[in-house]
Coordinates of C-alpha atoms and ligand atoms in Angstrom, one line a residue:
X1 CA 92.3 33.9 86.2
X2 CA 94.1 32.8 89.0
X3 CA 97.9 32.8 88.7
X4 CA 100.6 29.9 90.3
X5 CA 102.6 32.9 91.4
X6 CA 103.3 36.5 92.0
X7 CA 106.9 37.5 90.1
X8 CA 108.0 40.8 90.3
X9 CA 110.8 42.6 89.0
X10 CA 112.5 46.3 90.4
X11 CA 114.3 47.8 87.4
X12 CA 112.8 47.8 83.9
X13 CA 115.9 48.2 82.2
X14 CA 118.2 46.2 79.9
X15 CA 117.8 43.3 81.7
X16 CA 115.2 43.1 84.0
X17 CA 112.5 44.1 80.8
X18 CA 113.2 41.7 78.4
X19 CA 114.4 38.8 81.3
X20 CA 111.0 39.3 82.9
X21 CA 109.2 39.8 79.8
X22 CA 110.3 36.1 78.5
X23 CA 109.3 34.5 82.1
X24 CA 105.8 35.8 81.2
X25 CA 105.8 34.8 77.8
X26 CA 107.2 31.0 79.0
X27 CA 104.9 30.5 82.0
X28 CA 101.8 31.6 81.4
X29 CA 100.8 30.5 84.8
X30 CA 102.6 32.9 86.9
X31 CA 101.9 36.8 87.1
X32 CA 104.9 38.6 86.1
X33 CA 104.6 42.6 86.8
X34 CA 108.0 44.9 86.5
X35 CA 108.3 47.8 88.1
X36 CA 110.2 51.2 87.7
X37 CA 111.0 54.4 89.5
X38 CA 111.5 56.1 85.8
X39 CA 107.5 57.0 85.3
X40 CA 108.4 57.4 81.3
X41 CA 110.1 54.1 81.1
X42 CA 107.2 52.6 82.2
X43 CA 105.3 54.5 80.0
X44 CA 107.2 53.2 77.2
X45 CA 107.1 49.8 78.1
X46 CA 103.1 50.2 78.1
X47 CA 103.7 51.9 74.7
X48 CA 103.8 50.6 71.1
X49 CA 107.7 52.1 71.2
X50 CA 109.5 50.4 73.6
X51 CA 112.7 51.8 76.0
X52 CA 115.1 49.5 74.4
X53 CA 115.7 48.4 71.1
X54 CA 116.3 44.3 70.8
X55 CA 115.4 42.1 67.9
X56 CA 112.1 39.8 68.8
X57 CA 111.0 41.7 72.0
X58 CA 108.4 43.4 70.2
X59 CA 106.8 40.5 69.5
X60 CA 106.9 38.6 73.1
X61 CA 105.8 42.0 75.0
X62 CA 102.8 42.3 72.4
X63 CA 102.1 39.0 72.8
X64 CA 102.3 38.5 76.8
X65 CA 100.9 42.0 77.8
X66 CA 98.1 42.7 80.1
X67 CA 97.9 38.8 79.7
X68 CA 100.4 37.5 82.5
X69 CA 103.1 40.9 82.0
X70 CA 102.3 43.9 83.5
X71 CA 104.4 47.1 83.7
X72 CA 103.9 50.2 86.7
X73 CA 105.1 52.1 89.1
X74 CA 103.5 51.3 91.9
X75 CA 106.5 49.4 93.6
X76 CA 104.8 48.9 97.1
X77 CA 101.8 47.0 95.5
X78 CA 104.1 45.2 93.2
X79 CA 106.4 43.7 96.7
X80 CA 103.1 43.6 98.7
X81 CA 101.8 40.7 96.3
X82 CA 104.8 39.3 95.1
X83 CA 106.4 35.6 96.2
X84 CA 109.8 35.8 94.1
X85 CA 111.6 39.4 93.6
X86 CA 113.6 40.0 90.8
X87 CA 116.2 43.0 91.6
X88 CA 117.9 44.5 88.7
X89 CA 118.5 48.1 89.5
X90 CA 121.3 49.3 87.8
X91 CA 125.1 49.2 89.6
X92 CA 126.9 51.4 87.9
X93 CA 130.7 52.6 88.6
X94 CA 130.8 54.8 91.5
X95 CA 131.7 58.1 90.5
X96 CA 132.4 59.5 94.2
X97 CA 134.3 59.2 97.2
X98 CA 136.1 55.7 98.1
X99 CA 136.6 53.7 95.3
X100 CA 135.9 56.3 92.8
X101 CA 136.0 55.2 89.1
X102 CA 136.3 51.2 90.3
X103 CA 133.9 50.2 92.7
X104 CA 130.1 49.4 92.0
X105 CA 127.8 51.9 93.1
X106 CA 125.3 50.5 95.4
X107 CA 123.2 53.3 96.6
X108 CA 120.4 51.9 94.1
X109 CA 120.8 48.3 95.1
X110 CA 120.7 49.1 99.0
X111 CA 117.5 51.4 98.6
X112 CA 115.6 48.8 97.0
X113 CA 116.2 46.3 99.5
X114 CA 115.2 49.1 101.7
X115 CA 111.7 49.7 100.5
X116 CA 111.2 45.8 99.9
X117 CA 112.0 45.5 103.6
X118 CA 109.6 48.4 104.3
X119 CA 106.4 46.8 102.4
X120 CA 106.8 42.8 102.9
X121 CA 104.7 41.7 104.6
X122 CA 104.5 37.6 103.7
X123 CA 108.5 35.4 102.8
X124 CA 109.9 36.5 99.7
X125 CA 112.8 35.0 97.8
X126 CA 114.9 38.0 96.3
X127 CA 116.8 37.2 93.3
X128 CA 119.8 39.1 92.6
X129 CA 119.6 40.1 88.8
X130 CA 121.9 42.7 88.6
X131 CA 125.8 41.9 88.3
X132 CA 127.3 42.9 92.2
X133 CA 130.7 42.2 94.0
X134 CA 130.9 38.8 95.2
X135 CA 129.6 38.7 99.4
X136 CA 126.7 41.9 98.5
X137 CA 124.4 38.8 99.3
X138 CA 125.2 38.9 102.5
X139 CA 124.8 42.9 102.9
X140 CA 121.0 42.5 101.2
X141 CA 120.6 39.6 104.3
X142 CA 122.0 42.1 106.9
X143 CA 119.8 45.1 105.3
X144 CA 116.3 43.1 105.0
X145 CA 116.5 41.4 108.1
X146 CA 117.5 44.7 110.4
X147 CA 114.2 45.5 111.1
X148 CA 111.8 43.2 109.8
X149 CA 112.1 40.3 111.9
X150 CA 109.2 38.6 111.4
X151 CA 109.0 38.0 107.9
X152 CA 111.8 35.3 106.4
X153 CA 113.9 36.8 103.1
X154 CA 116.0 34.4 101.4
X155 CA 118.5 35.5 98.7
X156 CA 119.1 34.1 96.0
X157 CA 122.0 35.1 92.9
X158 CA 121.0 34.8 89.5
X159 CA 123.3 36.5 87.2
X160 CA 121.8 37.2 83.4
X161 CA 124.3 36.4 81.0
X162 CA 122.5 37.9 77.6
X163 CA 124.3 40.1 75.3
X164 CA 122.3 43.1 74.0
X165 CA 121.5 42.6 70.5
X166 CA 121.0 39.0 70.7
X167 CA 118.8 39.1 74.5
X168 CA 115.9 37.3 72.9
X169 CA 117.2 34.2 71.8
X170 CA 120.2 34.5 74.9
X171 CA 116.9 33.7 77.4
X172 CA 115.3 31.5 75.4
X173 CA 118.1 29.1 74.3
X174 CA 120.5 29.9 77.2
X175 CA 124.4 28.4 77.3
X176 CA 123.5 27.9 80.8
X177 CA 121.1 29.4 83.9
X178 CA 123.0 29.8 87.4
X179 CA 121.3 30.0 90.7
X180 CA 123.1 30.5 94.1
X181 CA 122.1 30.0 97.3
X182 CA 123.0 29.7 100.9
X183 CA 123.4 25.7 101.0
X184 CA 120.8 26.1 104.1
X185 CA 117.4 24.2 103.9
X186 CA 115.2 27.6 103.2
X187 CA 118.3 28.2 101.0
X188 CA 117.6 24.8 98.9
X189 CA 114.1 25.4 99.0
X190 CA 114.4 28.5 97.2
X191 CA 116.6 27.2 95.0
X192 CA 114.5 25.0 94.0
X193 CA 111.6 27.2 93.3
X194 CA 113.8 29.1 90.9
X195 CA 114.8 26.1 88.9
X196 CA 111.2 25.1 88.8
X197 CA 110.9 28.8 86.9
X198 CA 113.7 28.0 84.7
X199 CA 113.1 24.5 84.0
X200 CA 109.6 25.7 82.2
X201 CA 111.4 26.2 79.0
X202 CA 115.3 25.7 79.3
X203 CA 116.7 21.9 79.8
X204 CA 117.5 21.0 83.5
X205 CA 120.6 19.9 82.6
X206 CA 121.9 23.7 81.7
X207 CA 120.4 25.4 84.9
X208 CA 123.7 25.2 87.0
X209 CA 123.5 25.4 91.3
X210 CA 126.5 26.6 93.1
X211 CA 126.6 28.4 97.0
X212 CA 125.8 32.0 96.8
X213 CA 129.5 33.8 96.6
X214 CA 130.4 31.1 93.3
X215 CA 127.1 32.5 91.8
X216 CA 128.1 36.3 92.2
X217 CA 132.0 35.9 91.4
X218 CA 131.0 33.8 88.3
X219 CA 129.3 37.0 86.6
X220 CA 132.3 39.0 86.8
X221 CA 134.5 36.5 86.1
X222 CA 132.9 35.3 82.6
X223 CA 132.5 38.8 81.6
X224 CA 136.5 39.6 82.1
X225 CA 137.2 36.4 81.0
X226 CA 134.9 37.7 77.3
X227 CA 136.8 41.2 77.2
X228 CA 140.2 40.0 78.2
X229 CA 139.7 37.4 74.4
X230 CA 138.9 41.0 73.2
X231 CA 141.6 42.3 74.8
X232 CA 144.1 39.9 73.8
X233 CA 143.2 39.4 70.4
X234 CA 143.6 43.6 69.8
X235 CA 147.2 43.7 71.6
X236 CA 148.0 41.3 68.4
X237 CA 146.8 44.5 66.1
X238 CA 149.5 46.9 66.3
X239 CA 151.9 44.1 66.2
X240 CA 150.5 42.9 62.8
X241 CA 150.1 46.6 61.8
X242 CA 153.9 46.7 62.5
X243 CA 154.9 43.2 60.6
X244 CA 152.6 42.9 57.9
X245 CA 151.0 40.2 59.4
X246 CA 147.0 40.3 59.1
X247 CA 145.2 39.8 62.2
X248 CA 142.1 37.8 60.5
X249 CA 144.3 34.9 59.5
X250 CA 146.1 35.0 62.7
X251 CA 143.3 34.8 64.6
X252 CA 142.1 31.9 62.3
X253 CA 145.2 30.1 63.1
X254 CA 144.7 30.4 66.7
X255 CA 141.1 29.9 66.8
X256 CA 140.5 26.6 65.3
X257 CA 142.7 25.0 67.9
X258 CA 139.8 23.9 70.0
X259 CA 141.4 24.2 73.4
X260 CA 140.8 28.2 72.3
X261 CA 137.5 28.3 70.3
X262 CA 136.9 30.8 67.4
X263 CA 134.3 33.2 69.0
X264 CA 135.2 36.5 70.4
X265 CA 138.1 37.0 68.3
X266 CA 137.1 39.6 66.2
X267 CA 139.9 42.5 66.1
X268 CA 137.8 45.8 67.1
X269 CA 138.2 49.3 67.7
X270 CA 137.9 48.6 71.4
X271 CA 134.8 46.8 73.4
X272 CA 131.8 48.9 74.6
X273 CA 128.7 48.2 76.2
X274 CA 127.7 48.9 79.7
X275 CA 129.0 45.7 81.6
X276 CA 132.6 44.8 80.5
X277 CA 134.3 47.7 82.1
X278 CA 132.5 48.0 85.2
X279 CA 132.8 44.8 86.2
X280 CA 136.6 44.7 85.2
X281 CA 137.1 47.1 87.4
X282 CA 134.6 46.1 90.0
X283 CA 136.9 42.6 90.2
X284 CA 140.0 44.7 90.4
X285 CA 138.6 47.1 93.3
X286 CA 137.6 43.8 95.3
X287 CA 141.0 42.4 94.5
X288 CA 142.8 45.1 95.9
X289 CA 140.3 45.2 99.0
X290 CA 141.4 41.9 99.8
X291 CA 145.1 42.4 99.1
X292 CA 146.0 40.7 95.5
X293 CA 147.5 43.3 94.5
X294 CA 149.3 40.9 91.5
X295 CA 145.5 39.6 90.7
X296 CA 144.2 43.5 90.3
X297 CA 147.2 44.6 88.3
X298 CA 146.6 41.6 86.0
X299 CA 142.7 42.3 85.4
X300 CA 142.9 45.5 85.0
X301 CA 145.6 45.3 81.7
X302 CA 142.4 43.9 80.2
X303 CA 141.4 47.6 80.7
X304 CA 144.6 49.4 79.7
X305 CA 145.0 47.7 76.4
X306 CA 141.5 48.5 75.7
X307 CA 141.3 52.4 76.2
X308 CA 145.2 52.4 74.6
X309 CA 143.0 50.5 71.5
X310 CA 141.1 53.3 70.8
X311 CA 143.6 55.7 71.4
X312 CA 146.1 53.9 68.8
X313 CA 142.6 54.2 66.5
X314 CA 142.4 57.8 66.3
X315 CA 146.1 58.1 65.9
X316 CA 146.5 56.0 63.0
X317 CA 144.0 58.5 61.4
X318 CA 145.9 61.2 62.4
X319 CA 149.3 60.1 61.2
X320 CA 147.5 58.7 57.8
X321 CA 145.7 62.3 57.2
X322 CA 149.2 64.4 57.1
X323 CA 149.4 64.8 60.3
X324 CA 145.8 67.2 60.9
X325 CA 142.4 66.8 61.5
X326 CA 141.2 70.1 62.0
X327 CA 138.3 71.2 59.3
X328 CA 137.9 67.7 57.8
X329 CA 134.7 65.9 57.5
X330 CA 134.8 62.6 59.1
X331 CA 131.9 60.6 58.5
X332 CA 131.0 58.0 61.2
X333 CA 129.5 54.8 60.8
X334 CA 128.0 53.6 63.7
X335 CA 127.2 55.0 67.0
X336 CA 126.0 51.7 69.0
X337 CA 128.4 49.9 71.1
X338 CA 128.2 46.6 68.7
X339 CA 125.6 46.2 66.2
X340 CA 122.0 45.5 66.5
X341 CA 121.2 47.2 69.3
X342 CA 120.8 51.2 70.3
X343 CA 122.9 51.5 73.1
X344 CA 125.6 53.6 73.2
X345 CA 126.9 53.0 77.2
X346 CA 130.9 52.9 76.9
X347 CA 130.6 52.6 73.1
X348 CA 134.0 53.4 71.5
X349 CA 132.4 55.7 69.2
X350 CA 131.4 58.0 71.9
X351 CA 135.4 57.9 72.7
X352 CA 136.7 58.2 69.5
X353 CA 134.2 61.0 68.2
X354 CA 135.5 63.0 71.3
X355 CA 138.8 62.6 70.3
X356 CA 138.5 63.6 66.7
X357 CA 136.4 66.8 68.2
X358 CA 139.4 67.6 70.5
X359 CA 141.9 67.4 67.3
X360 CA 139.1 69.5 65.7
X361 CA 137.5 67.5 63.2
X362 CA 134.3 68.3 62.0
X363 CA 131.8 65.2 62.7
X364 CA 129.4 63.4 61.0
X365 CA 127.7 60.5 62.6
X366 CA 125.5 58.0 61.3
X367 CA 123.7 55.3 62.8
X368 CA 120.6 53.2 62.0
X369 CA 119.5 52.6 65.8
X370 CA 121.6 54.6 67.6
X371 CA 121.5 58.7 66.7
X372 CA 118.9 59.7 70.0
X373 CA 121.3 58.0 72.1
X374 CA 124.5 59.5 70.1
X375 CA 122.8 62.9 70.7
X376 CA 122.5 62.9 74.2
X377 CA 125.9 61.2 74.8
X378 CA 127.7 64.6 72.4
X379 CA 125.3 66.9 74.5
X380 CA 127.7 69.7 76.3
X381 CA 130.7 68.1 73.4
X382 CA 132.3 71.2 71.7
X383 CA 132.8 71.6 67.8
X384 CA 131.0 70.7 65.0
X385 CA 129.0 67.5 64.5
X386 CA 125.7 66.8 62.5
X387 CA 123.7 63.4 62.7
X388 CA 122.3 61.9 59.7
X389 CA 120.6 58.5 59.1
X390 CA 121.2 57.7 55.4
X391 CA 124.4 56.7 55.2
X392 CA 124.8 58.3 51.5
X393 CA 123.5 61.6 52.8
X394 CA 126.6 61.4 55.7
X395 CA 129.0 61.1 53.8
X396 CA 128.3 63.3 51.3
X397 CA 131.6 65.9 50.6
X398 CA 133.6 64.1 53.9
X399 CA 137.3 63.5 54.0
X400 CA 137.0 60.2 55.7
X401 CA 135.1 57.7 57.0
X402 CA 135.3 55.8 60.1
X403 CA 133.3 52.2 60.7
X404 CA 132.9 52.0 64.4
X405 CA 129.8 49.6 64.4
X406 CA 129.7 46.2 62.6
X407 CA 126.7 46.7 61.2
X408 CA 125.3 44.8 58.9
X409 CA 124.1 47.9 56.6
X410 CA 127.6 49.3 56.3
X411 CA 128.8 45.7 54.0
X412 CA 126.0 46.4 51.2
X413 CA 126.6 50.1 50.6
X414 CA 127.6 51.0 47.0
X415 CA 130.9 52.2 47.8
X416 CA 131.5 53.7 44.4
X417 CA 128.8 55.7 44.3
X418 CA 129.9 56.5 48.5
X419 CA 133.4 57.9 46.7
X420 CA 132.1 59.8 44.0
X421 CA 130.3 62.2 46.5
X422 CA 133.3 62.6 48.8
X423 CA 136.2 65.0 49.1
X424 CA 139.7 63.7 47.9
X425 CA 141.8 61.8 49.0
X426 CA 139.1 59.4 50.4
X427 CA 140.2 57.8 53.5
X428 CA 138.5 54.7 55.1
X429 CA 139.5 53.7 58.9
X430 CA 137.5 50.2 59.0
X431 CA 137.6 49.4 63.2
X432 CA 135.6 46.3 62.7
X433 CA 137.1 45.0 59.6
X434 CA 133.7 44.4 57.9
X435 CA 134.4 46.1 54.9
X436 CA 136.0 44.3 51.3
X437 CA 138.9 46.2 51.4
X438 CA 140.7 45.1 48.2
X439 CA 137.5 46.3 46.6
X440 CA 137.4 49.7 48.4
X441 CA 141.1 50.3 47.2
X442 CA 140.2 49.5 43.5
X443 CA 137.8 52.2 44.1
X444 CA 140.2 54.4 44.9
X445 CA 139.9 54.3 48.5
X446 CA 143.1 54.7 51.3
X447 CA 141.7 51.9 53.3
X448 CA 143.0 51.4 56.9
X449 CA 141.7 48.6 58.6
X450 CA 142.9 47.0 61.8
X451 CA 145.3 44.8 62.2
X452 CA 146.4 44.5 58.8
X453 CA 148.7 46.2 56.2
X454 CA 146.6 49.8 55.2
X455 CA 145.8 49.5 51.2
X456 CA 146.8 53.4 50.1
X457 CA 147.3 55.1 46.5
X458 CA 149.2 57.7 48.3
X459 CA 153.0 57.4 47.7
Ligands
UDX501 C1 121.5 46.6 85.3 C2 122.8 46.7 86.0 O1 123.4 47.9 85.6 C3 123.7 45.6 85.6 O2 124.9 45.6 86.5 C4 123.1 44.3 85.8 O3 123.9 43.2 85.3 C5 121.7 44.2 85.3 O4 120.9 45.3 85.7 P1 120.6 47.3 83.0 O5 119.3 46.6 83.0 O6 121.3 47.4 81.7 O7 121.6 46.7 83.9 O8 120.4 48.8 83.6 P2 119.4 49.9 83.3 O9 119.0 49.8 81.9 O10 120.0 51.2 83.7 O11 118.1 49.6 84.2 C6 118.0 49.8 85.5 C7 116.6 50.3 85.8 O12 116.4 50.3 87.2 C8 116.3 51.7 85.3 O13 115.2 51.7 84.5 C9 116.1 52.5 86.6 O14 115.1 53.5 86.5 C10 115.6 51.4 87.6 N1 115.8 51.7 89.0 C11 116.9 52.2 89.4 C12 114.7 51.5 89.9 O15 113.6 51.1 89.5 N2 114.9 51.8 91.2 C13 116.1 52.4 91.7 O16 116.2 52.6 92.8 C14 117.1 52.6 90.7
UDX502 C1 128.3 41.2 77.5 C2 128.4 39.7 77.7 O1 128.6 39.1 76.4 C3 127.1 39.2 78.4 O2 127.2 37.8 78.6 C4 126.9 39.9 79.7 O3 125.7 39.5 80.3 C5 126.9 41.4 79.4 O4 128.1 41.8 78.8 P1 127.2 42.8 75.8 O5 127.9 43.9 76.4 O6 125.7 43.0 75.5 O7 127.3 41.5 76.6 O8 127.8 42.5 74.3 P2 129.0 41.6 73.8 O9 128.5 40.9 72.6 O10 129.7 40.8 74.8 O11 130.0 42.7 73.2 C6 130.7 43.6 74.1 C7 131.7 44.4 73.3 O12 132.8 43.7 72.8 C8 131.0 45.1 72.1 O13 131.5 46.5 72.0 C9 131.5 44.3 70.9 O14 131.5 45.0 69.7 C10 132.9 43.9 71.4 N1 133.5 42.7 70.8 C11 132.8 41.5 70.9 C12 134.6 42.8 70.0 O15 135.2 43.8 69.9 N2 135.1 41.6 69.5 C13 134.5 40.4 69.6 O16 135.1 39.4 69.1 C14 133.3 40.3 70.4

């Protein structure tokens, strides 16, 4: 069959996989392949267990490949044929040299632009995918046009806005699509071409247009604008912890004023996931690279309050165990980052668990999705930890237990069978608030959750 177009994607990860792999399943016209320097990854992707856990992607990747989706390694092939590449390497936080710790690492992003530059050989529109500091647009211009002089590259910024857990129905019902461009004609033209993409399934009327540096700075800014609600909403927890006031029922009150909305209030342990605090901190390196010093200092309190979050988590245990953690068995629910999904990047647990390890505790972590990932993360860790799936099985003769994922599993447990097989006193720390925790008191439970006055038998 002869396809519309040639789409290609560099990076088979988080995004690019299931972002490419609902293109292909939407527009059966156009070839979508994704490409990967990871050999396994691919594999995977080929496989019947896929890299990445995410509810419906199974279904669309079954559906859609060797159709119109295609998965390999052969990158120079894959920007030989293509008309529209899709660039979502990942940018982590550098971890070296100049803006250590803060600024985005762009070694990955400026050696793909390298090798596209090497093999194209006909125009290609290159779509940023990956989240990158406003103005790296115009670095990708400088780099593709520095040697290859005869064939045009326009750039183009695309930002994905899904959320891990919920990435299927995020591309297929989207809030909103936004393209950037240069406001050039080629840069219209290309424009265009990606809305064309887009406007197969999602209403024209959500795909946004802006210039090129509004499309780039709008990624960072929507996702400190997400963790600074996070943020906010947990600076009210140790108040309420101090006043008796209860967070839920604050953030109620707060929420239904509709100038504010209700969503991403939920009082938490701290936020996790690979994006929020790398691009915090991305927007505060940039800020101070241009000066603001005021606007860095501001941005990165969304940071502070976070880490001193899961700090004030681990002490509250502390203080509510007698003051020592060392030899007791705490159980831990929930290894993920949030729930329905296996990824662990920047999860609190990983944070908390290496607390608890340093005061000594003996750990015991549980996780439906999550335990290969949990494993790797603990690796070189020191002390004693054990993983176990069945949640009954984990907590079996522990001291405590500590909720660090919201998962849904965690609500239905039989918590009174959950206390007759642990050690006593019975502690619960809940950092997500999902449990009942009148009923876990009646049980006999010391129940801590946040933001709220603890429920304890113990005088
Ligand atoms: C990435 C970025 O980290 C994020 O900033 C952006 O918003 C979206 O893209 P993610 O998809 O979660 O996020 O990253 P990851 O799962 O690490 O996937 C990146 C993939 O790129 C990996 O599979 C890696 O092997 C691949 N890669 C990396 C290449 O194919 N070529 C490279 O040169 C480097
Ligand atoms: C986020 C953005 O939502 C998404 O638009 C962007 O493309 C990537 O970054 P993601 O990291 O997948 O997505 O998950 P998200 O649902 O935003 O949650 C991030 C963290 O915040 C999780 O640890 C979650 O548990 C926590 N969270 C979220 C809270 O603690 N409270 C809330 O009310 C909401």
């Amino acid at each position: 069959m002869e396809f519309e177009k040639n789409i290609l994607c560099i990076g088979a990860g988080y995004v690019g996989g299931p972002t490419l792999a609902m293109i292909a399943y939407k527009c059966p016209q156009y070839k979508v392949t994704v490409v990967d320097i990871n050999p396994e990854r691919i594999a995977r992707w080929n496989s019947d267990n896929l890299p990445i856990y995410e509810p419906g992607l199974d279904e669309i990747v079954k559906a859609v490949r060797g159709r119109n989706l295609f998965f390999s390694t052969d990158i120079e092939r894959g920007i030989r044929e293509a008309d529209i590449i899709f660039v979502s390497v990942n940018t982590p936080t550098k971890t070296f040299g100049a803006g250590a710790g803060m600024a985005a690492d762009l070694q990955y992003w400026e050696k793909t632009a390298r090798q596209i530059r090497q093999y194209a050989e006909s125009p290609k529109i290159i779509v940023e995918k990956s989240t990158l500091p406003v103005k790296t647009a115009h670095a990708m211009e400088r780099m593709l046009q520095a040697t290859n002089n005869h064939v045009h590259f326009e750039v183009l910024s695309n930002p994905e806005f899904l959320a891990e857990g919920t990435a299927i129905r995020d591309l297929e019902y989207p809030d909103r699509v936004l393209i950037g461009s240069r406001e050039t004609p080629s840069g219209l033209k290309a424009r265009q071409e990606l809305v064309e993409i887009y406007a197969n399934w999602v209403p024209r009327e959500r795909i946004i247009t802006s210039n090129l540096w509004s499309s780039e700075l709008s990624k960072l800014v929507a996702n400190a604008f997400l963790a600074q609600r996070i943020s906010s909403i947990n600076s009210i927890t140790s108040l309420c912890e101090k006043t008796d006031a209860d967070i839920t029922e604050v953030a109620r009150a707060v929420g239904t004023d509709s100038r504010i909305g209700d969503k991403f209030l939920n009082a938490s342990v701290g936020f996790g996931g690979s994006c929020f605090k790398k691009d915090i901190l991305n927007l505060v390196y940039i800020c101070r690279y241009y000066g603001l010093e005021e606007v860095a200092d501001y941005w990165e309190g969304v940071v502070k309050i976070n880490d001193y979050q899961k700090e004030r988590f681990v002490l509250n245990m502390l203080t509510a165990m007698f003051n020592t953690l060392a030899g007791k068995r705490i159980c831990i629910f929930g290894f993920a980052f949030k729930a329905n999904t296996g990824d662990t990047r920047e999860s609190p647990a990983m944070f908390v668990c290496k607390l608890l390890l340093e005061e000594r505790a003996e750990l015991v972590i549980s996780d439906p999705k999550a335990l290969e990932n949990a494993k790797e993360d603990l690796k070189g860790a020191q002390g004693k930890i054990s993983y176990v799936e069945d949640p009954y099985e984990a907590v079996a003769g522990c001291d405590a237990i500590a909720v660090l994922t919201e998962w849904d599993i965690y609500r239905q447990l039989d918590f009174k069978k959950i206390y007759g097989s642990m050690d006593k006193p019975c502690f619960i720390f809940d950092g997500r608030n999902i449990l009942d925790h009148r009923g876990l008191f009646e049980i006999g439970f010391n129940v801590f959750p946040i933001g709220k006055p603890p429920l304890t038998h113990l005088k």
